[in-house]
Amino acid sequence: MHASTYSSYEDFQRNASGAVVWYQGQIVSSASSFLSWKNQLELDIVTAKEHRRKGVGIACASAMLLDCKARGFDVHWDAQNPASRSLAEKMGYRLDCTYRAYSFMTPEEP
């Protein structure tokens, strides 16, 4: 859960979605709403390196997308790397546009 985005578990449960894949007692893939607004969600997915290219990410994203469809959410996928874009395209997403992003980093506190 993205603790900085949602105020509580209940807030996430009401306004977001997510799924995980467990393997041998560990989460090896997770998909969740990074941002949400009204019925719009942005999907964020991560899969452990040693479990990539095995269908784990597709299974995880599929579970989340099915939940979103059942609940009436429109899901956007901001693919930030080629692997994410490839997975999104396998799931039926198509590139809409590209853009440049800037990040302002603050120094770490001692």
Backbone as a printed PyTorch tensor [residue, N CA C, xyz], in Angstrom:
tensor([[[  0.8500,  -1.1780,   0.0000],
         [  0.0000,   0.0000,   0.0000],
         [  0.8890,   1.2330,   0.0000]],

        [[  0.5000,   2.2270,  -0.7330],
         [  1.2480,   3.4780,  -0.8010],
         [  0.7930,   4.3740,   0.3480]],

        [[  1.5040,   4.2690,   1.4430],
         [  1.1010,   4.9580,   2.6690],
         [  1.0390,   6.4660,   2.5100]],

        [[  1.8690,   7.0320,   1.6400],
         [  1.8570,   8.4840,   1.4830],
         [  0.6790,   8.9600,   0.6410]],

        [[  0.0330,   8.0610,  -0.0820],
         [ -1.0800,   8.4340,  -0.9520],
         [ -2.4330,   8.2460,  -0.2750]],

        [[ -2.5600,   7.2120,   0.5280],
         [ -3.8370,   6.8860,   1.1660],
         [ -3.7020,   7.0440,   2.6760]],

        [[ -4.7250,   7.6050,   3.2970],
         [ -4.6350,   7.9370,   4.7160],
         [ -4.7620,   6.7330,   5.6380]],

        [[ -5.3530,   5.6520,   5.1440],
         [ -5.5460,   4.4700,   5.9800],
         [ -5.8300,   3.2650,   5.0900]],

        [[ -5.8400,   2.0970,   5.7000],
         [ -6.1900,   0.8850,   4.9640],
         [ -7.6110,   1.0080,   4.4120]],

        [[ -8.5060,   1.5730,   5.2110],
         [ -9.8940,   1.7330,   4.7840],
         [ -9.9950,   2.6660,   3.5800]],

        [[ -9.2040,   3.7480,   3.5870],
         [ -9.1730,   4.6800,   2.4540],
         [ -8.6950,   3.9540,   1.1960]],

        [[ -7.6290,   3.1650,   1.3250],
         [ -7.1210,   2.3850,   0.1890],
         [ -8.1800,   1.3960,  -0.2900]],

        [[ -8.7970,   0.6890,   0.6380],
         [ -9.7990,  -0.3200,   0.2900],
         [-10.9870,   0.3000,  -0.4520]],

        [[-11.3680,   1.4980,  -0.0730],
         [-12.5140,   2.1760,  -0.6720],
         [-12.1720,   2.8040,  -2.0270]],

        [[-10.9710,   3.3700,  -2.1680],
         [-10.6400,   4.1920,  -3.3370],
         [ -9.5550,   3.6280,  -4.2390]],

        [[ -9.1030,   2.4250,  -3.9740],
         [ -7.9620,   1.8940,  -4.7130],
         [ -8.1100,   0.3880,  -4.9050]],

        [[ -7.0670,  -0.2100,  -5.4450],
         [ -7.0620,  -1.6530,  -5.6520],
         [ -5.6260,  -2.1470,  -5.6030]],

        [[ -5.4780,  -3.4350,  -5.4060],
         [ -4.1480,  -4.0160,  -5.4070],
         [ -4.2130,  -5.5280,  -5.3910]],

        [[ -3.1010,  -6.1460,  -5.7200],
         [ -2.9880,  -7.6060,  -5.7040],
         [ -1.5320,  -7.9690,  -5.4620]],

        [[ -1.3160,  -9.1370,  -4.8950],
         [  0.0430,  -9.6340,  -4.6910],
         [  0.1130, -11.0980,  -5.1050]],

        [[  1.3110, -11.5340,  -5.4350],
         [  1.5850, -12.9470,  -5.6780],
         [  2.5600, -13.4040,  -4.6000]],

        [[  2.1500, -14.4140,  -3.8490],
         [  2.9840, -15.0030,  -2.8000],
         [  3.6700, -16.2440,  -3.3500]],

        [[  4.9250, -16.4340,  -2.9810],
         [  5.6570, -17.6440,  -3.3370],
         [  6.5890, -17.9860,  -2.1880]],

        [[  6.4150, -19.1530,  -1.6360],
         [  7.2260, -19.6240,  -0.5130],
         [  7.3000, -18.5990,   0.6160]],

        [[  6.1440, -18.0660,   0.9750],
         [  6.0470, -17.1570,   2.1070],
         [  6.4980, -15.7320,   1.8660]],

        [[  6.7800, -15.3830,   0.6080],
         [  7.2160, -14.0170,   0.3040],
         [  6.3850, -13.4410,  -0.8380]],

        [[  6.1930, -12.1350,  -0.7980],
         [  5.5400, -11.4540,  -1.9150],
         [  6.5750, -11.3130,  -3.0200]],

        [[  6.2790, -11.8800,  -4.2000],
         [  7.2240, -11.8090,  -5.3180],
         [  6.7520, -10.8460,  -6.4020]],

        [[  5.4970, -10.4230,  -6.3280],
         [  4.9830,  -9.4160,  -7.2580],
         [  3.8380,  -8.6810,  -6.5810]],

        [[  3.7640,  -7.3830,  -6.8360],
         [  2.6440,  -6.6010,  -6.3070],
         [  2.2120,  -5.5730,  -7.3420]],

        [[  0.9210,  -5.4090,  -7.4400],
         [  0.3200,  -4.3840,  -8.2990],
         [ -0.6260,  -3.5900,  -7.4150]],

        [[ -0.5610,  -2.2830,  -7.5120],
         [ -1.4450,  -1.4670,  -6.6870],
         [ -1.6660,  -0.1050,  -7.3220]],

        [[ -2.6510,   0.5890,  -6.7790],
         [ -2.9540,   1.9410,  -7.2210],
         [ -1.9430,   2.8820,  -6.6020]],

        [[ -1.1700,   3.5390,  -7.4430],
         [ -0.2320,   4.5340,  -6.9330],
         [ -0.9740,   5.8360,  -6.6620]],

        [[ -1.8310,   6.2160,  -7.5690],
         [ -2.6450,   7.4250,  -7.4470],
         [ -4.0830,   7.0730,  -7.7870]],

        [[ -5.0130,   7.7840,  -7.2000],
         [ -6.4140,   7.6100,  -7.5880],
         [ -7.1370,   8.9430,  -7.4600]],

        [[ -8.1050,   9.1080,  -8.3440],
         [ -8.9370,  10.3040,  -8.3290],
         [-10.2740,   9.9280,  -8.9290]],

        [[-11.3220,  10.0910,  -8.1520],
         [-12.6620,   9.6480,  -8.5360],
         [-12.5850,   8.1850,  -8.9340]],

        [[-12.9030,   7.8390, -10.1750],
         [-12.8410,   6.4220, -10.5680],
         [-11.6030,   6.1170, -11.4130]],

        [[-10.5990,   6.9970, -11.3560],
         [ -9.3720,   6.8270, -12.1420],
         [ -8.2310,   6.3500, -11.2350]],

        [[ -7.5140,   5.3210, -11.6920],
         [ -6.3770,   4.8010, -10.9350],
         [ -5.1500,   4.7300, -11.8230]],

        [[ -3.9870,   4.8650, -11.2220],
         [ -2.7310,   4.6080, -11.9340],
         [ -2.1200,   3.3440, -11.3540]],

        [[ -1.8920,   2.3650, -12.2020],
         [ -1.3340,   1.0870, -11.7770],
         [  0.1720,   1.1910, -11.5910]],

        [[  0.6500,   0.6320, -10.5080],
         [  2.0780,   0.5420, -10.2150],
         [  2.3630,  -0.9290,  -9.9520]],

        [[  3.3480,  -1.5000, -10.6330],
         [  3.6370,  -2.9270, -10.4690],
         [  5.1310,  -3.1530, -10.3030]],

        [[  5.4560,  -4.1240,  -9.4690],
         [  6.8520,  -4.5260,  -9.2860],
         [  6.8860,  -6.0400,  -9.0980]],

        [[  7.8850,  -6.6540,  -9.7120],
         [  8.0930,  -8.0970,  -9.5870],
         [  9.5570,  -8.3340,  -9.2340]],

        [[  9.7930,  -9.2030,  -8.2700],
         [ 11.1660,  -9.5270,  -7.8660],
         [ 11.9550, -10.0270,  -9.0700]],

        [[ 13.2030,  -9.5960,  -9.1590],
         [ 14.0490,  -9.9170, -10.3130],
         [ 14.0560, -11.3970, -10.6660]],

        [[ 14.1900, -12.2460,  -9.6790],
         [ 14.2930, -13.6780,  -9.9420],
         [ 12.9720, -14.3190, -10.3790]],

        [[ 11.8800, -13.5530, -10.3470],
         [ 10.5790, -14.0860, -10.7600],
         [ 10.0470, -13.4290, -12.0360]],

        [[ 10.8450, -12.5830, -12.6490],
         [ 10.4240, -11.9240, -13.8870],
         [ 10.4560, -12.8990, -15.0590]],

        [[  9.6340, -12.6050, -16.0530],
         [  9.5470, -13.3870, -17.2950],
         [  9.0460, -14.8100, -17.0440]],

        [[  8.2220, -14.9550, -16.0020],
         [  7.6270, -16.2530, -15.6780],
         [  6.1030, -16.1730, -15.6350]],

        [[  5.5450, -15.0190, -16.0080],
         [  4.0940, -14.8460, -15.9770],
         [  3.5570, -14.3410, -14.6560]],

        [[  4.4380, -14.1110, -13.6990],
         [  4.0120, -13.6610, -12.3750],
         [  3.4200, -12.2520, -12.4350]],

        [[  4.0770, -11.3560, -13.1630],
         [  3.5780,  -9.9860, -13.2940],
         [  2.2280,  -9.9380, -13.9910]],

        [[  2.0640, -10.7560, -15.0320],
         [  0.7760, -10.8080, -15.7400],
         [ -0.3210, -11.2970, -14.8010]],

        [[ -0.0290, -12.3270, -14.0210],
         [ -1.0210, -12.8520, -13.0790],
         [ -1.4120, -11.7930, -12.0540]],

        [[ -0.4280, -11.0860, -11.5490],
         [ -0.6780, -10.0660, -10.5360],
         [ -1.4880,  -8.9020, -11.1150]],

        [[ -1.0490,  -8.3860, -12.2620],
         [ -1.7700,  -7.2820, -12.9060],
         [ -3.1840,  -7.7100, -13.2810]],

        [[ -3.3420,  -8.9370, -13.7560],
         [ -4.6710,  -9.4410, -14.1350],
         [ -5.6240,  -9.4360, -12.9510]],

        [[ -5.1420,  -9.8930, -11.7990],
         [ -5.9910,  -9.9170, -10.6060],
         [ -6.4420,  -8.5110, -10.2310]],

        [[ -5.5150,  -7.5560, -10.2740],
         [ -5.8800,  -6.1840,  -9.9380],
         [ -6.8460,  -5.6070, -10.9670]],

        [[ -6.5710,  -5.8280, -12.2460],
         [ -7.4280,  -5.2730, -13.2950],
         [ -8.8380,  -5.8570, -13.2480]],

        [[ -8.9650,  -7.1380, -12.9170],
         [-10.3000,  -7.7390, -12.7770],
         [-11.0630,  -7.1000, -11.6250]],

        [[-10.3780,  -6.8480, -10.5080],
         [-11.0100,  -6.1720,  -9.3800],
         [-11.4400,  -4.7640,  -9.7800]],

        [[-10.5710,  -4.0590, -10.4900],
         [-10.8890,  -2.6920, -10.9240],
         [-12.0940,  -2.6720, -11.8570]],

        [[-12.1450,  -3.6210, -12.7760],
         [-13.2790,  -3.6880, -13.7060],
         [-14.5770,  -3.9300, -12.9400]],

        [[-14.5460,  -4.8390, -11.9900],
         [-15.7420,  -5.1500, -11.2020],
         [-16.2110,  -3.9510, -10.3790]],

        [[-15.2780,  -3.0930,  -9.9930],
         [-15.6110,  -1.9410,  -9.1550],
         [-15.7840,  -0.6500,  -9.9490]],

        [[-15.6420,  -0.7120, -11.2770],
         [-15.8750,   0.4570, -12.1180],
         [-14.7330,   1.4480, -12.1960]],

        [[-13.5160,   1.0320, -11.8700],
         [-12.3530,   1.9090, -11.9710],
         [-11.7870,   1.8870, -13.3890]],

        [[-11.3460,   3.0430, -13.8750],
         [-10.5750,   3.1430, -15.1150],
         [ -9.1030,   3.1480, -14.7130]],

        [[ -8.3270,   2.2310, -15.2910],
         [ -6.9350,   2.0710, -14.8740],
         [ -5.9900,   2.5820, -15.9490]],

        [[ -5.0770,   3.4450, -15.5440],
         [ -4.0370,   3.9820, -16.4200],
         [ -2.7170,   3.3320, -16.0260]],

        [[ -1.8570,   3.1160, -17.0080],
         [ -0.5720,   2.4510, -16.7600],
         [  0.5280,   3.3710, -17.2530]],

        [[  1.2870,   3.9390, -16.3370],
         [  2.3980,   4.8280, -16.6710],
         [  3.6710,   3.9890, -16.6940]],

        [[  3.9470,   3.3570, -17.8320],
         [  5.1020,   2.4630, -17.9550],
         [  6.3870,   3.2780, -17.9420]],

        [[  7.1780,   3.1080, -16.9000],
         [  8.3900,   3.9050, -16.7310],
         [  9.6460,   3.2180, -17.2400]],

        [[  9.5150,   2.0080, -17.7590],
         [ 10.6760,   1.3040, -18.3060],
         [ 10.1970,   0.3150, -19.3710]],

        [[ 11.0900,  -0.1700, -20.2100],
         [ 10.6830,  -1.0680, -21.3060],
         [  9.9720,  -2.3350, -20.8360]],

        [[ 10.3840,  -2.9010, -19.7120],
         [  9.7330,  -4.1180, -19.2170],
         [  8.2860,  -3.8320, -18.8250]],

        [[  8.0530,  -2.7030, -18.1750],
         [  6.6960,  -2.3260, -17.7860],
         [  5.8390,  -2.0580, -19.0210]],

        [[  6.4200,  -1.3890, -19.9960],
         [  5.6770,  -1.1190, -21.2330],
         [  5.3180,  -2.4240, -21.9450]],

        [[  6.2460,  -3.3580, -22.0000],
         [  5.9910,  -4.6500, -22.6320],
         [  4.8610,  -5.3870, -21.9200]],

        [[  4.8900,  -5.3790, -20.5960],
         [  3.8330,  -6.0260, -19.8240],
         [  2.4930,  -5.3390, -20.0660]],

        [[  2.4970,  -4.0100, -20.0800],
         [  1.2610,  -3.2630, -20.3370],
         [  0.6870,  -3.6200, -21.7070]],

        [[  1.5440,  -3.7200, -22.7040],
         [  1.0770,  -4.0630, -24.0530],
         [  0.5290,  -5.4840, -24.0990]],

        [[  1.1260,  -6.4120, -23.3530],
         [  0.5930,  -7.7750, -23.2750],
         [ -0.7950,  -7.7880, -22.6520]],

        [[ -1.0540,  -6.8120, -21.7850],
         [ -2.3460,  -6.7110, -21.1100],
         [ -3.3650,  -5.9120, -21.9270]],

        [[ -2.9780,  -5.4780, -23.1330],
         [ -3.9130,  -4.7760, -24.0010],
         [ -3.7830,  -3.2680, -24.0240]],

        [[ -2.8660,  -2.7130, -23.2580],
         [ -2.6530,  -1.2670, -23.2660],
         [ -1.8400,  -0.8690, -24.4920]],

        [[ -2.0520,   0.3550, -24.9570],
         [ -1.3030,   0.9050, -26.0840],
         [ -0.7520,   2.2670, -25.6870]],

        [[  0.4270,   2.5940, -26.2260],
         [  1.0710,   3.8700, -25.9290],
         [  0.1970,   5.0190, -26.4180]],

        [[ -0.1030,   5.9370, -25.5210],
         [ -0.9220,   7.0980, -25.8480],
         [ -0.0390,   8.3070, -26.1310]],

        [[  0.9780,   8.5140, -25.3030],
         [  1.8720,   9.6510, -25.4850],
         [  3.1490,   9.4210, -24.6830]],

        [[  4.1620,  10.2100, -24.9890],
         [  5.3900,  10.1980, -24.2000],
         [  5.5610,  11.5820, -23.5880]],

        [[  6.3360,  11.6600, -22.5390],
         [  6.5840,  12.9420, -21.8900],
         [  7.9020,  12.8810, -21.1350]],

        [[  8.4170,  14.0210, -20.7940],
         [  9.6530,  14.1320, -20.0280],
         [  9.2780,  14.4300, -18.5770]],

        [[  9.9080,  13.7390, -17.6540],
         [  9.6410,  13.9600, -16.2320],
         [ 10.9040,  14.4670, -15.5470]],

        [[ 10.7180,  15.3410, -14.6040],
         [ 11.8220,  15.8780, -13.8170],
         [ 11.5740,  15.5470, -12.3550]],

        [[ 12.6470,  15.3270, -11.6380],
         [ 12.5440,  15.0000, -10.2270],
         [ 13.4750,  15.9120,  -9.4390]],

        [[ 12.9760,  16.4380,  -8.3630],
         [ 13.7790,  17.2750,  -7.4870],
         [ 14.0660,  16.4900,  -6.2230]],

        [[ 15.3190,  16.1990,  -6.0110],
         [ 15.7170,  15.3970,  -4.8640],
         [ 16.1460,  16.3170,  -3.7280]],

        [[ 15.7610,  15.9520,  -2.5230],
         [ 16.2040,  16.7000,  -1.3540],
         [ 17.3320,  15.9220,  -0.6870]],

        [[ 18.2680,  16.6370,  -0.0910],
         [ 19.3700,  15.9340,   0.5820],
         [ 18.8270,  15.0710,   1.7210]],

        [[ 19.4470,  13.9400,   1.9280],
         [ 19.0360,  13.0730,   3.0300],
         [ 19.4070,  13.7180,   4.3540]],

        [[ 18.5480,  13.4890,   5.3320],
         [ 18.8380,  14.0070,   6.6680],
         [ 19.8810,  13.1160,   7.3320]],

        [[ 20.7030,  13.7130,   8.1990],
         [ 21.7420,  12.9030,   8.8770],
         [ 21.1600,  11.8610,   9.8070]]])
